[in-house]
Coordinates of C-alpha atoms and ligand atoms in Angstrom, one line a residue:
X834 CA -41.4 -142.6 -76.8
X835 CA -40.4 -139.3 -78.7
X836 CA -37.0 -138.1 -77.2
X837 CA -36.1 -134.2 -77.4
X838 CA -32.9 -132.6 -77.9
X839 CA -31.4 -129.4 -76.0
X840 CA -31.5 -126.3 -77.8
X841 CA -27.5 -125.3 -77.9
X842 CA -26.1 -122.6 -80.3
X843 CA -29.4 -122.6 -83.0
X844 CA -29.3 -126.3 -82.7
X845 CA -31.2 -129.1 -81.3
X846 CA -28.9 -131.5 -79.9
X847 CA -29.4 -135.4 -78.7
X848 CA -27.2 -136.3 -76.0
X849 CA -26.3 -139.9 -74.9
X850 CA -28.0 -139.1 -71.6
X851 CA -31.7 -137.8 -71.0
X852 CA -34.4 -137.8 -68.0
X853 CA -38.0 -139.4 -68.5
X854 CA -40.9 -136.9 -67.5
X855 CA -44.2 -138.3 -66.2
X856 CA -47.6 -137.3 -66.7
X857 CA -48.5 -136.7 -62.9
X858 CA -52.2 -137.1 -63.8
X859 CA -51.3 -140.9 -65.5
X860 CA -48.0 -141.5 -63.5
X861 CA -46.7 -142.6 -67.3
X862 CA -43.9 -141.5 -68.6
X863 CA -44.6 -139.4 -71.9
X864 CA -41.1 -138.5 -73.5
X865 CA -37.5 -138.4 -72.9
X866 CA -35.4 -134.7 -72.7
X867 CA -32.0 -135.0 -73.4
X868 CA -29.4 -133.7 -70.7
X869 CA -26.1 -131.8 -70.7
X870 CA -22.8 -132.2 -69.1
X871 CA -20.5 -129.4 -68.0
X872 CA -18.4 -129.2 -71.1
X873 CA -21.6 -128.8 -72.8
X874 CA -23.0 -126.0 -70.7
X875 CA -19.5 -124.6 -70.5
X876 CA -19.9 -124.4 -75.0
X877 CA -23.4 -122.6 -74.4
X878 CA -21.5 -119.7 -71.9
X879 CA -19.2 -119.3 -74.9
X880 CA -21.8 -119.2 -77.6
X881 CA -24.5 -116.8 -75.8
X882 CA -21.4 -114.4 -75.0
X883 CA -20.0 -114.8 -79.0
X884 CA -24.2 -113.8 -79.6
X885 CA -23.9 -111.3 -77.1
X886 CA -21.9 -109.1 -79.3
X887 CA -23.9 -108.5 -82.0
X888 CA -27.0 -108.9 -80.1
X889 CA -26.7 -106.1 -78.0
X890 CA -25.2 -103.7 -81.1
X891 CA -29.2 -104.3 -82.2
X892 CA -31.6 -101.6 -81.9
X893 CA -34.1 -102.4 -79.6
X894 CA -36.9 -102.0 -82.2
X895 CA -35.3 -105.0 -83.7
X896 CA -35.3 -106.7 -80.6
X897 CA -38.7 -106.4 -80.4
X898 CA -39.3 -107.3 -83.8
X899 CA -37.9 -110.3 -83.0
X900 CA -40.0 -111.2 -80.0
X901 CA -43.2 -110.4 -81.8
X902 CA -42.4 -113.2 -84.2
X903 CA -41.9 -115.8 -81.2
X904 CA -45.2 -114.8 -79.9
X905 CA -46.8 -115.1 -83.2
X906 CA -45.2 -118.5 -83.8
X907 CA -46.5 -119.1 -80.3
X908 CA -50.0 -118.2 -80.8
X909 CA -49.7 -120.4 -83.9
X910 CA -49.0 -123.5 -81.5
X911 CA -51.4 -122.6 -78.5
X912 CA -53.2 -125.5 -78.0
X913 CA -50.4 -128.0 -79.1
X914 CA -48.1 -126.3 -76.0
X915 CA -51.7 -126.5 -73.7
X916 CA -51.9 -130.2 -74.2
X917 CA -48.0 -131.0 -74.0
X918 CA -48.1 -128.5 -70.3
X919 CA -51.1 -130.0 -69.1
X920 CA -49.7 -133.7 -69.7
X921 CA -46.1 -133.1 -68.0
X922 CA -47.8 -130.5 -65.7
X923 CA -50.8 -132.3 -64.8
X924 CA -52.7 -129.0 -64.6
X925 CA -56.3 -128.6 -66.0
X926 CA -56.3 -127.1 -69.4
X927 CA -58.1 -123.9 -69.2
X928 CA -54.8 -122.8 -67.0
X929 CA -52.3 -124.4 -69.7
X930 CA -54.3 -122.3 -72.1
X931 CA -54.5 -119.4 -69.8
X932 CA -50.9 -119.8 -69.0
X933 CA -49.9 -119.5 -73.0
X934 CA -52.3 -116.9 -73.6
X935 CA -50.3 -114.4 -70.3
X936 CA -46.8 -115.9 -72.0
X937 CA -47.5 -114.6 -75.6
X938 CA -48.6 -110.8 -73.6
X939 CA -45.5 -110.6 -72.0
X940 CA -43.5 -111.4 -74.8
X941 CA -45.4 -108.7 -76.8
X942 CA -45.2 -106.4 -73.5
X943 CA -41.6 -107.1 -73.6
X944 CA -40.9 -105.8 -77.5
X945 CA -42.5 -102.9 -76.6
X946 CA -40.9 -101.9 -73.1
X947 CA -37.6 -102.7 -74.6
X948 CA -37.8 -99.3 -76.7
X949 CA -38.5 -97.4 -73.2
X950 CA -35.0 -98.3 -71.6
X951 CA -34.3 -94.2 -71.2
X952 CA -31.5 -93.3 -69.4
X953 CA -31.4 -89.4 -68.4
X954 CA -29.3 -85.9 -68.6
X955 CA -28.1 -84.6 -65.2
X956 CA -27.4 -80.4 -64.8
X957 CA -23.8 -80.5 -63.5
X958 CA -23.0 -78.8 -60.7
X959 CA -19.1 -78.1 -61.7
X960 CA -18.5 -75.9 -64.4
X961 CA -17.9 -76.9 -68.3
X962 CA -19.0 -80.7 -66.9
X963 CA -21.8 -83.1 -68.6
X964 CA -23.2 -86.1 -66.7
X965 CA -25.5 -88.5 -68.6
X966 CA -26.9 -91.6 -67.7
X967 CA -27.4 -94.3 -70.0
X968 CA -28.5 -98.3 -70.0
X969 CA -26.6 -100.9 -71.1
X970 CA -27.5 -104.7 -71.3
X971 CA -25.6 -106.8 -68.1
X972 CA -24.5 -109.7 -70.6
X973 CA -25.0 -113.3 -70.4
X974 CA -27.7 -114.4 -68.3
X975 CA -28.2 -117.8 -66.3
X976 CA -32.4 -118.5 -66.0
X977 CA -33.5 -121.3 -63.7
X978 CA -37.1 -122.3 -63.8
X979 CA -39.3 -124.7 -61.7
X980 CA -41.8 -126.7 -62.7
X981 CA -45.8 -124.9 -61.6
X982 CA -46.3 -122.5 -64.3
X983 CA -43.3 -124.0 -66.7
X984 CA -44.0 -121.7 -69.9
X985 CA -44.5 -118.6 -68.4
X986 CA -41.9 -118.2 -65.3
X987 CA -39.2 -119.2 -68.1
X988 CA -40.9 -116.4 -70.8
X989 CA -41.1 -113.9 -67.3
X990 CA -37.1 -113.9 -67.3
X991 CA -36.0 -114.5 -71.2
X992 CA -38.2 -111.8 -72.5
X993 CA -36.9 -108.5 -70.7
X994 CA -33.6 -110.1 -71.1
X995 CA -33.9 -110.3 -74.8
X996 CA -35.4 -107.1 -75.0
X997 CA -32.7 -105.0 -73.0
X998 CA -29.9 -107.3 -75.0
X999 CA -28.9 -110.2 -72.9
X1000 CA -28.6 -113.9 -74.3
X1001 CA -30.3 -116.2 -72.6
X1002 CA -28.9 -119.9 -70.9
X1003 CA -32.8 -121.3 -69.4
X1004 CA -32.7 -124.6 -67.2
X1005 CA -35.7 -125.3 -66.6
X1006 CA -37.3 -127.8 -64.0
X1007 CA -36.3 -131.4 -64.6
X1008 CA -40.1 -132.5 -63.7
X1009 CA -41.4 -130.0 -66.9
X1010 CA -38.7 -129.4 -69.6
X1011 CA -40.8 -130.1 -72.4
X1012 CA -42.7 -127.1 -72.4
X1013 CA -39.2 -125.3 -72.8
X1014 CA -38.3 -127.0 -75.6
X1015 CA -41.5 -125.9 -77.3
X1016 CA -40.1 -122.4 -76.5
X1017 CA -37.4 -123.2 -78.1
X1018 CA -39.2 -123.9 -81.2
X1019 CA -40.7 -121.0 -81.0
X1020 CA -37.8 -119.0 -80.6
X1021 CA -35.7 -121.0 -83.6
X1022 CA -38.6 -120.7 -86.0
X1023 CA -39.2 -116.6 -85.4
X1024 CA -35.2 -116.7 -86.5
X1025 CA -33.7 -115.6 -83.1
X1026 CA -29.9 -115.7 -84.1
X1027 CA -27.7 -118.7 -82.2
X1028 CA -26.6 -118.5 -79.0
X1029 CA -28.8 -115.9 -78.1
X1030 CA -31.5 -118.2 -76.8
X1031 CA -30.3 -121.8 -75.8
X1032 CA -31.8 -124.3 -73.0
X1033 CA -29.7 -127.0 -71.2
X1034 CA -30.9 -129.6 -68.7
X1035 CA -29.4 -131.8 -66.4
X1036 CA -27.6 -131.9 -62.9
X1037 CA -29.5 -128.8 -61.5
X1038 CA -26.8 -128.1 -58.7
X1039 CA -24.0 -128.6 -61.4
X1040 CA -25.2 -126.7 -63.9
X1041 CA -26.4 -123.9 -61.2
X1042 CA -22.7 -123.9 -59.9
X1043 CA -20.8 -123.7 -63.6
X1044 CA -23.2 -120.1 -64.2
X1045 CA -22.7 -119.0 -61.0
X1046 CA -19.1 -119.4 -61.3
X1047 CA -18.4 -118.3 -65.2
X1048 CA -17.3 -115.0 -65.5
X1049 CA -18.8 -114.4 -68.6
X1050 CA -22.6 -115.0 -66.9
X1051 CA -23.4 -111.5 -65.4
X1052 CA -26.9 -112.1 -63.7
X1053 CA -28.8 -115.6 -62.5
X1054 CA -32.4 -114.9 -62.4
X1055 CA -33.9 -117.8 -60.6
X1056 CA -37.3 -118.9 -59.6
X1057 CA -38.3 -121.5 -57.3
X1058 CA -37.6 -122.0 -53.1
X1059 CA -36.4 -120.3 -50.8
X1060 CA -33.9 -123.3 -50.2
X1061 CA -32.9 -123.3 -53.5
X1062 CA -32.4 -119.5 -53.2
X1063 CA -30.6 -119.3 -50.2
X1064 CA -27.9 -121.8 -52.0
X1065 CA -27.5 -119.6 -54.8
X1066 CA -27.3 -116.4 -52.4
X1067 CA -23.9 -118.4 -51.2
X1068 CA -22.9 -119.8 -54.3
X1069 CA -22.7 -116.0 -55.7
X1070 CA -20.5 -114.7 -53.2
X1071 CA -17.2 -115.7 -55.1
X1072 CA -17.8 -113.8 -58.2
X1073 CA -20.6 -111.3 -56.9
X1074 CA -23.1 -112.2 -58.9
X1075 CA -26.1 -110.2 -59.4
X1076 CA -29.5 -112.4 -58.7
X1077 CA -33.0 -111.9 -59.0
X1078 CA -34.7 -114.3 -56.6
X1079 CA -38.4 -115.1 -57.3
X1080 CA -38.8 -117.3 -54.0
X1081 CA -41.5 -119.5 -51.9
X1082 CA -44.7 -117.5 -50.6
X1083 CA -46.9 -117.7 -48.0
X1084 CA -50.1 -115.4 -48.8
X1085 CA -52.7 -114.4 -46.0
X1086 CA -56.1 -113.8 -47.5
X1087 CA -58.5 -111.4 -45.6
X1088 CA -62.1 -111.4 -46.0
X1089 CA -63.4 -108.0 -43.5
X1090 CA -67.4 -108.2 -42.9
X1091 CA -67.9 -105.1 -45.4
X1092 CA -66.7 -107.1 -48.7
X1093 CA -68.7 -107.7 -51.6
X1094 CA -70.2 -112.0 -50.6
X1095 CA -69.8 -113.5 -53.8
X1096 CA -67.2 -112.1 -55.7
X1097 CA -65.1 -112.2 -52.7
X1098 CA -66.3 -116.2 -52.6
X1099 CA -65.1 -116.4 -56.2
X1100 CA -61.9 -114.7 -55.5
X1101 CA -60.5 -116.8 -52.9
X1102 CA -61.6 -119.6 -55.0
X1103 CA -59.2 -118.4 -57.8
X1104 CA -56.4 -117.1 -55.3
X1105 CA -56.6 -121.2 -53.4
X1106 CA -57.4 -123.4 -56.4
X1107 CA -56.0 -121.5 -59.4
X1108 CA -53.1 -124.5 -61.0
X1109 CA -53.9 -126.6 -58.4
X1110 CA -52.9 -124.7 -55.4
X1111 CA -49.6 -125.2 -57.0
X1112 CA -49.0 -121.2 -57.1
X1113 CA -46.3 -119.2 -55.2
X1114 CA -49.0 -116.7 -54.6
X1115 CA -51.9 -119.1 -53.6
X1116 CA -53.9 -117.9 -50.9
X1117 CA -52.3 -120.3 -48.0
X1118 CA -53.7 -118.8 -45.1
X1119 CA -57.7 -117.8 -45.0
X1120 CA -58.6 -114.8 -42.1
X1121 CA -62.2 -113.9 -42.2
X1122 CA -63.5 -111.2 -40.4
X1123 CA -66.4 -112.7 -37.1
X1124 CA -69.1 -111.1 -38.4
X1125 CA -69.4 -112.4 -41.7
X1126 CA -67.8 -115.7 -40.9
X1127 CA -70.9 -118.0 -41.2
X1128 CA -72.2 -116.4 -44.3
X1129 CA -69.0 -116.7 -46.0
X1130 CA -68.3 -120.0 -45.2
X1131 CA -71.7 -121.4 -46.3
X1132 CA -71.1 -119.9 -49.6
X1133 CA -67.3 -120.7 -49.8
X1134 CA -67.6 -124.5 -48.8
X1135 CA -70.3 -124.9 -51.8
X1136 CA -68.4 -123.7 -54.3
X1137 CA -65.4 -125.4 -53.2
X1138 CA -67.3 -128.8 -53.8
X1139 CA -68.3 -127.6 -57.1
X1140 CA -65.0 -127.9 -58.2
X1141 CA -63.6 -130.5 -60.3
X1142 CA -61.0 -132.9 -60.1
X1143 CA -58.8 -135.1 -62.3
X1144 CA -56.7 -135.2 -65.4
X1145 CA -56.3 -132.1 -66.6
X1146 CA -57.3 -133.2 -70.4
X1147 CA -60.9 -134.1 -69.2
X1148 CA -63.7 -131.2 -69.4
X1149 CA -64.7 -129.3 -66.9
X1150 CA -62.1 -129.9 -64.5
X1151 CA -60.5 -127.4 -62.7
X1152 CA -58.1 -129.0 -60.2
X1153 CA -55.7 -131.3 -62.1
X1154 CA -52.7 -133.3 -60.2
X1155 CA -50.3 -132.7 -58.0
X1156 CA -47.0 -132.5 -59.5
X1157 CA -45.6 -135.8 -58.0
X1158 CA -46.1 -138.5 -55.0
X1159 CA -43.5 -136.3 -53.1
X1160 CA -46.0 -133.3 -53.0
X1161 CA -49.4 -135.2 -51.9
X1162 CA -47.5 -136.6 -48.9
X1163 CA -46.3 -133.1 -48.4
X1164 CA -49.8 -132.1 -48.4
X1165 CA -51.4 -135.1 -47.1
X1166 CA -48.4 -134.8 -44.0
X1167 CA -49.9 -131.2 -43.2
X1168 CA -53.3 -131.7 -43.3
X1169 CA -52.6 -134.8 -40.3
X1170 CA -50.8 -132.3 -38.6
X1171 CA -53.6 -129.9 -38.4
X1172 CA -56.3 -132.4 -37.6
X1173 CA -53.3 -133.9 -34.6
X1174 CA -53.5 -130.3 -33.2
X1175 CA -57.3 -129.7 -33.0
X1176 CA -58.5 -128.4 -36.9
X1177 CA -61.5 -129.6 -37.9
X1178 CA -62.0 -130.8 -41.4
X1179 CA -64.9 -129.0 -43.4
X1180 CA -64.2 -130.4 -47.2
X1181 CA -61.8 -133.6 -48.1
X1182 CA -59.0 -134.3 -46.5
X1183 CA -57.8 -137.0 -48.8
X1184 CA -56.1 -138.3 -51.7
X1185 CA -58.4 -138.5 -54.7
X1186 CA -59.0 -141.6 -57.1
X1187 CA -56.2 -144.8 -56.9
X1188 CA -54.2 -143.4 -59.5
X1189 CA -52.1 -140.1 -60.6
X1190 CA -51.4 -137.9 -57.9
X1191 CA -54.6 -135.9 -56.9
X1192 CA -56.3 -134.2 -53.8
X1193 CA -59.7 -133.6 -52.8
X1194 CA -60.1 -129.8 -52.4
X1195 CA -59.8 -129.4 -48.7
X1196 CA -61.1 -126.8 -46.2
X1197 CA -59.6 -126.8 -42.5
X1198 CA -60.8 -124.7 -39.8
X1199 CA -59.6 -124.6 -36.0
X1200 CA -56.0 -124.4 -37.4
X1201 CA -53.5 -123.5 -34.6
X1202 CA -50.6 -121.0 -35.4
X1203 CA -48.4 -123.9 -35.1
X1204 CA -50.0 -126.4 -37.1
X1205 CA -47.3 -126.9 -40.6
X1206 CA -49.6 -125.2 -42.7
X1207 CA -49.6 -122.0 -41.4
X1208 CA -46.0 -121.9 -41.3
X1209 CA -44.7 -123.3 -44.3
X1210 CA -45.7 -123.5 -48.0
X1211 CA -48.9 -125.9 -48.7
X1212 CA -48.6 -125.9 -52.7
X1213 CA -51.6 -128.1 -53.0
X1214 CA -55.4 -127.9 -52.5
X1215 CA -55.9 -127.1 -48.8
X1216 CA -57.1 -124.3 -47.1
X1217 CA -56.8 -123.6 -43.3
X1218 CA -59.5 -120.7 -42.5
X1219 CA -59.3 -118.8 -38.9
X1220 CA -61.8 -116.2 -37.6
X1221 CA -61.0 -112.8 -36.6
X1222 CA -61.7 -110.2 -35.0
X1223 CA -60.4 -106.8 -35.9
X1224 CA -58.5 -104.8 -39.1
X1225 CA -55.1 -104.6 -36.2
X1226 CA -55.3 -108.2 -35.4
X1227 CA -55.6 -109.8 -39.2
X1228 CA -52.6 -107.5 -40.4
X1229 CA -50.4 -108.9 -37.6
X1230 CA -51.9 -112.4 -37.9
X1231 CA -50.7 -111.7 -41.7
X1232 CA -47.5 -110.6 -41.2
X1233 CA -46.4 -113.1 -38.8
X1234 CA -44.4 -115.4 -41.5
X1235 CA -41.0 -115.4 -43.0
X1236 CA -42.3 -115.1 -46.3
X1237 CA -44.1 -112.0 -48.4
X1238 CA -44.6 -112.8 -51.6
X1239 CA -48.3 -111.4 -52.1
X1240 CA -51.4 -110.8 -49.7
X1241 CA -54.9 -110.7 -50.5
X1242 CA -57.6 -108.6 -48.6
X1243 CA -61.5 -108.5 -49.4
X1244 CA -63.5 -105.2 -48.5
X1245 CA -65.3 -102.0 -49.6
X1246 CA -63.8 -99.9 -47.5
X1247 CA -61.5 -97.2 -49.3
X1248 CA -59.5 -96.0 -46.4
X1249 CA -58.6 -99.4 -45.6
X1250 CA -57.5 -100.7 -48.3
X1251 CA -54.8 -97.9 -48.7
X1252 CA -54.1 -99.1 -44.9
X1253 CA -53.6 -102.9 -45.7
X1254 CA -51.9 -101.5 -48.9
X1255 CA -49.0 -99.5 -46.5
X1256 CA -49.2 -102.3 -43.8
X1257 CA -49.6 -105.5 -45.2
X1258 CA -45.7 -106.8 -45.8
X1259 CA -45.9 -108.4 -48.8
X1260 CA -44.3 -107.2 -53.0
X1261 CA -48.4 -107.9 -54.2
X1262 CA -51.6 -106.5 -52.7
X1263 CA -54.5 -108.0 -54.4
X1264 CA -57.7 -106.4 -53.2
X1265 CA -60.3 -108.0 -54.3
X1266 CA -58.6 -109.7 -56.9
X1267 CA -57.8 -112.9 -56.9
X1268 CA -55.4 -113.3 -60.0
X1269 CA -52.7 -110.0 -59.9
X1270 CA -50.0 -110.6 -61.8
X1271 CA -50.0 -109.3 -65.2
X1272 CA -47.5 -108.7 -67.8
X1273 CA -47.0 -104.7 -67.0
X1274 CA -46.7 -104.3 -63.1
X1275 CA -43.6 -105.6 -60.9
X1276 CA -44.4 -108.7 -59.1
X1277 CA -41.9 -110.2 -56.5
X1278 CA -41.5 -110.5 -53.3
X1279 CA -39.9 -109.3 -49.8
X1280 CA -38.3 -110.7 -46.7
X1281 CA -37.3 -114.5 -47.6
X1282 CA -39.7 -114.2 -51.0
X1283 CA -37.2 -112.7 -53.2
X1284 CA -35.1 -110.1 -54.5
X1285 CA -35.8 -107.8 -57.0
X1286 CA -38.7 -107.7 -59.7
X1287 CA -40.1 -109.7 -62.9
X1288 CA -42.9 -107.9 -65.0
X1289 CA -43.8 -104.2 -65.3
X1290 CA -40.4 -101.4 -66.2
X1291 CA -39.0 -102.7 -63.4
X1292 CA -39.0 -106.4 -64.8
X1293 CA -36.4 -104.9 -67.7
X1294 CA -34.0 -102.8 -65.4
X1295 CA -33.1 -106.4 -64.0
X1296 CA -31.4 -106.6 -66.7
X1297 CA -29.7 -103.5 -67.3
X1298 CA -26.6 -101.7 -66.0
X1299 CA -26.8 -98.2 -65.1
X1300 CA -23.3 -96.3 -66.3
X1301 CA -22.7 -92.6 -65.3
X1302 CA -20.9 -90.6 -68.3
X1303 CA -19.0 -87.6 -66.8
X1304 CA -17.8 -85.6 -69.9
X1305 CA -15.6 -82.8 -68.9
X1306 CA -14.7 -79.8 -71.0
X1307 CA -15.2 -75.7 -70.6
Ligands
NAP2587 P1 -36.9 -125.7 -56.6 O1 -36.8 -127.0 -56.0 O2 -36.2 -124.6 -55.8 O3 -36.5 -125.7 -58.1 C1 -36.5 -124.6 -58.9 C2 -35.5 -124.7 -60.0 O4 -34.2 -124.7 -59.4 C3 -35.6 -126.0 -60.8 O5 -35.2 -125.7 -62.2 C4 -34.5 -126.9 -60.2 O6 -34.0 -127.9 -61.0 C5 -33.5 -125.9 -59.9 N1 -32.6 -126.2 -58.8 C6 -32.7 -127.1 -57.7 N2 -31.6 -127.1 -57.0 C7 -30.7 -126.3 -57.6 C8 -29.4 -125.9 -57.3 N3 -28.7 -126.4 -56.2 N4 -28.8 -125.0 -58.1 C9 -29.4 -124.5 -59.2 N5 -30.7 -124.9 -59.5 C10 -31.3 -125.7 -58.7 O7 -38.4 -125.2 -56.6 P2 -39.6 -126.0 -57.3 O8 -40.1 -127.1 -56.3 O9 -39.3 -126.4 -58.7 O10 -40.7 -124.8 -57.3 C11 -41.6 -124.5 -56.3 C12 -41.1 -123.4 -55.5 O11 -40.9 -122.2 -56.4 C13 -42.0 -122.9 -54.4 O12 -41.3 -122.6 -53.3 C14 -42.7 -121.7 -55.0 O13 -43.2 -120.8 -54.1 C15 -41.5 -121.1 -55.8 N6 -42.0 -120.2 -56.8 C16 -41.8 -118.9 -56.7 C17 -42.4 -118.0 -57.6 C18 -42.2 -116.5 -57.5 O14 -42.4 -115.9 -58.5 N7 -41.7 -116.0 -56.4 C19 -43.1 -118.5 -58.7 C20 -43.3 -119.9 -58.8 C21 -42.7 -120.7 -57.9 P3 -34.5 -129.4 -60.9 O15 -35.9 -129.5 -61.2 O16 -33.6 -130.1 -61.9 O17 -34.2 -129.8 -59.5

């Protein structure tokens, strides 16, 4: 079984100790990824600030230039990284290829937006004074990355950092770190100096704690839970450490009675089975509008037994495995719930084929507000849908959750979607779209779903400090 190094200082390095990762679709184990201690992680903080130096004193054309070469080398190993994410990953291929392809735009998007970090001339207001504004790169910064879209949440946070100057320490998911080891590749073969990209892996809350606490780390940007996130809200108290939070999500998705039928069917097929349901912005919740309730769900349930399961590899399929045991008892554990407190089940309901870790596509209705599913992240391939009544009464049944990450609404109407747009609480509005995110608008979430923004101008200034210069003079 190959065994991969960590990526320290323009080195890969074996360590004596390493972590097995398991094809979910196989439950095999497919390699070994070597791990770090804290003296080790403690050598990266020293490196990546030593790279700092000269990396920020770059221009940001150069930057750029660099980037463009790791997406080149990237495209040059598409399907290679496709396979290797769909094996540790377990999802179905076209989204491993789909997931390289948006990873290689936002690396490009990145070399380009790096060159647009303006800062600005104020008028003073006190005689013979000057006040300018100007950008400059924060300085080390700590990336932690889970495990459902492992290339391109880690590529979401080193890119802008890279661009606006920052080195980069990723830890990625211990379920998925090969992917980010093909990064690394990438990144050592397009000649990105040492220490300005490195990846370490190991004890998650260890290494979490050492960035959180070194002085010379100036910003953790983290994706994954909201549990996860509310330990590194407390962790970063000591030192005040920035964070950008990319955190757990509980979409509504609206369908009103005016919306285009079949796209809209297609849509929230996308938005509920799109990697599995394994998406922080999958559709978790389904509202749809009395009056086109039957009609929709005739349509919806067909297409949702069209789809495909199993490994990821094989053609044709489009939902792959669950990323461990743990998550389809998770999912299994809410769909029981929901039948125990009256929902009906329209599609599946069970665990697919004796071996890997796979669902059947599974459509609830009758779902009470209470059931688990309608209160706490599903991350797998089940749907509860509820009827409604009215435009007031969906946007409330919306809102009413913790989270508000994105939201999804279906209809024609132009005056309501710039309603749902102002009212719906949530960092993503996706009207009639049921795959947003893209390289050059922010995406991130409010309430417990985050703070701050990946993607789009705003995706850079998370890595940016904003310094007042007061000149004075006559
Ligand atoms: P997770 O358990 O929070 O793990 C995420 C990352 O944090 C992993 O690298 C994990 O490492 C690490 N980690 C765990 N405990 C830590 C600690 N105490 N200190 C520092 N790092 C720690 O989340 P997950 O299960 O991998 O991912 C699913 C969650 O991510 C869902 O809630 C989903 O909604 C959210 N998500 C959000 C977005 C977004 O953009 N808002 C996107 C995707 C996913 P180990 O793997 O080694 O434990």
């Amino acid at each position: 079984m190959q065994t991969y190094g960590l990526y320290l200082n323009g080195q890969f390095v074996e360590t004596e100790t390493s972590i097995d990762v398991t094809n979910p679709a196989t439950e095999e184990s497919i390699a070994r990824v070597c791990t770090a201690d804290k003296k080790k992680v403690l050598t990266a903080i020293k490196d990546a600030h030593n790279a700092f130096l000269s990396w920020r004193e770059l221009t940001a054309r150069t930057r750029g230039d660099y980037l463009l070469k790791v997406a080149a080398v990237m495209e040059s190993r598409k399907d290679e990284i496709a396979r290797v994410m769909t094996m540790e990953a377990g999802k179905a291929l076209n989204g491993s290829v789909a997931e390289v392809a948006g990873s290689i735009d936002h690396l490009r998007w990145f070399a380009e937006e790096g060159r647009r970090a303006y800062g600005r001339i104020i008028p003073h207001q006190t005689e013979g004074k000057r006040h300018l504004v100007i950008k400059s790169p924060v300085g080390v910064v700590g990336a932690i990355s889970p495990w459902n879209f492992p290339l391109i949440l880690a590529v979401r946070k080193a890119a802008p950092a890279l661009a606006a100057g920052c080195p980069v320490i990723l830890k990625p998911a211990s379920q998925t770190p090969i992917v980010s080891v093909l990064l690394a590749e990438c990144m050592d073969e397009a000649g990105i100096p040492p220490g300005v990209f490195q990846m370490v892996l190991g004890d998650s809350s260890m290494i979490g704690k050492v960035l959180l606490e070194h002085p010379l780390v100036r910003k953790i940007t983290f994706t994954g839970s909201t549990e996860v996130g509310k330990v590194l809200i407390k962790d970063a108290a000591e030192q005040v450490k920035p964070l950008s939070l990319e955190l757990g999500g509980h979409a509504p998705a609206i369908v009103f009675d005016d919306c285009d039928l079949e796209s809209t069917v297609q849509n929230v097929i996308d938005a509920k089975f799109r990697n599995t349901g394994q998406s922080c912005i999958a559709a978790n919740r389904l509202y749809v509008q009395d009056g086109i309730y039957d009609q929709f769900m005739k349509l919806f349930l067909q297409e949702t037994k069209k789809q495909k399961v199993g490994n990821g590899l094989e053609d044709g399929v489009s939902i792959g495995a669950l990323i461990d045991e743990k998550a389809l008892e998770h999912a299994l554990h809410q769909i029981e719930d929901a039948k125990s407190k009256g929902a009906k089940v329209l599609s599946g309901g069970k665990r697919w084929g004796d071996k890997g870790y796979f669902l059947e596509p599974t459509i609830l209705s009758d779902v009470p507000a209470d059931a688990l599913c309608m209160n706490e992240e599903t991350f797998a391939p089940m749907l509860p849908v509820m009827k409604f009544h009215d435009e007031a009464d969906a946007i409330a049944l919306a809102n009413d959750t913790r989270y508000g990450l994105s939201a999804y609404a279906f209809t024609q109407d132009i005056n309501r979607m710039f309603r749902l747009a102002e009212q719906l609480e949530a960092g993503t509005i996706a009207i009639n779209d049921g795959v947003p995110s893209t390289s050059n608008a922010p995406f991130g979430g409010v309430k417990q779903s985050g703070w701050g923004r990946e993607l789009g101008s705003e995706g850079l200034e998370e890595f940016l400090d904003v310094k007042h210069i007061s000149i004075g003079g006559n």
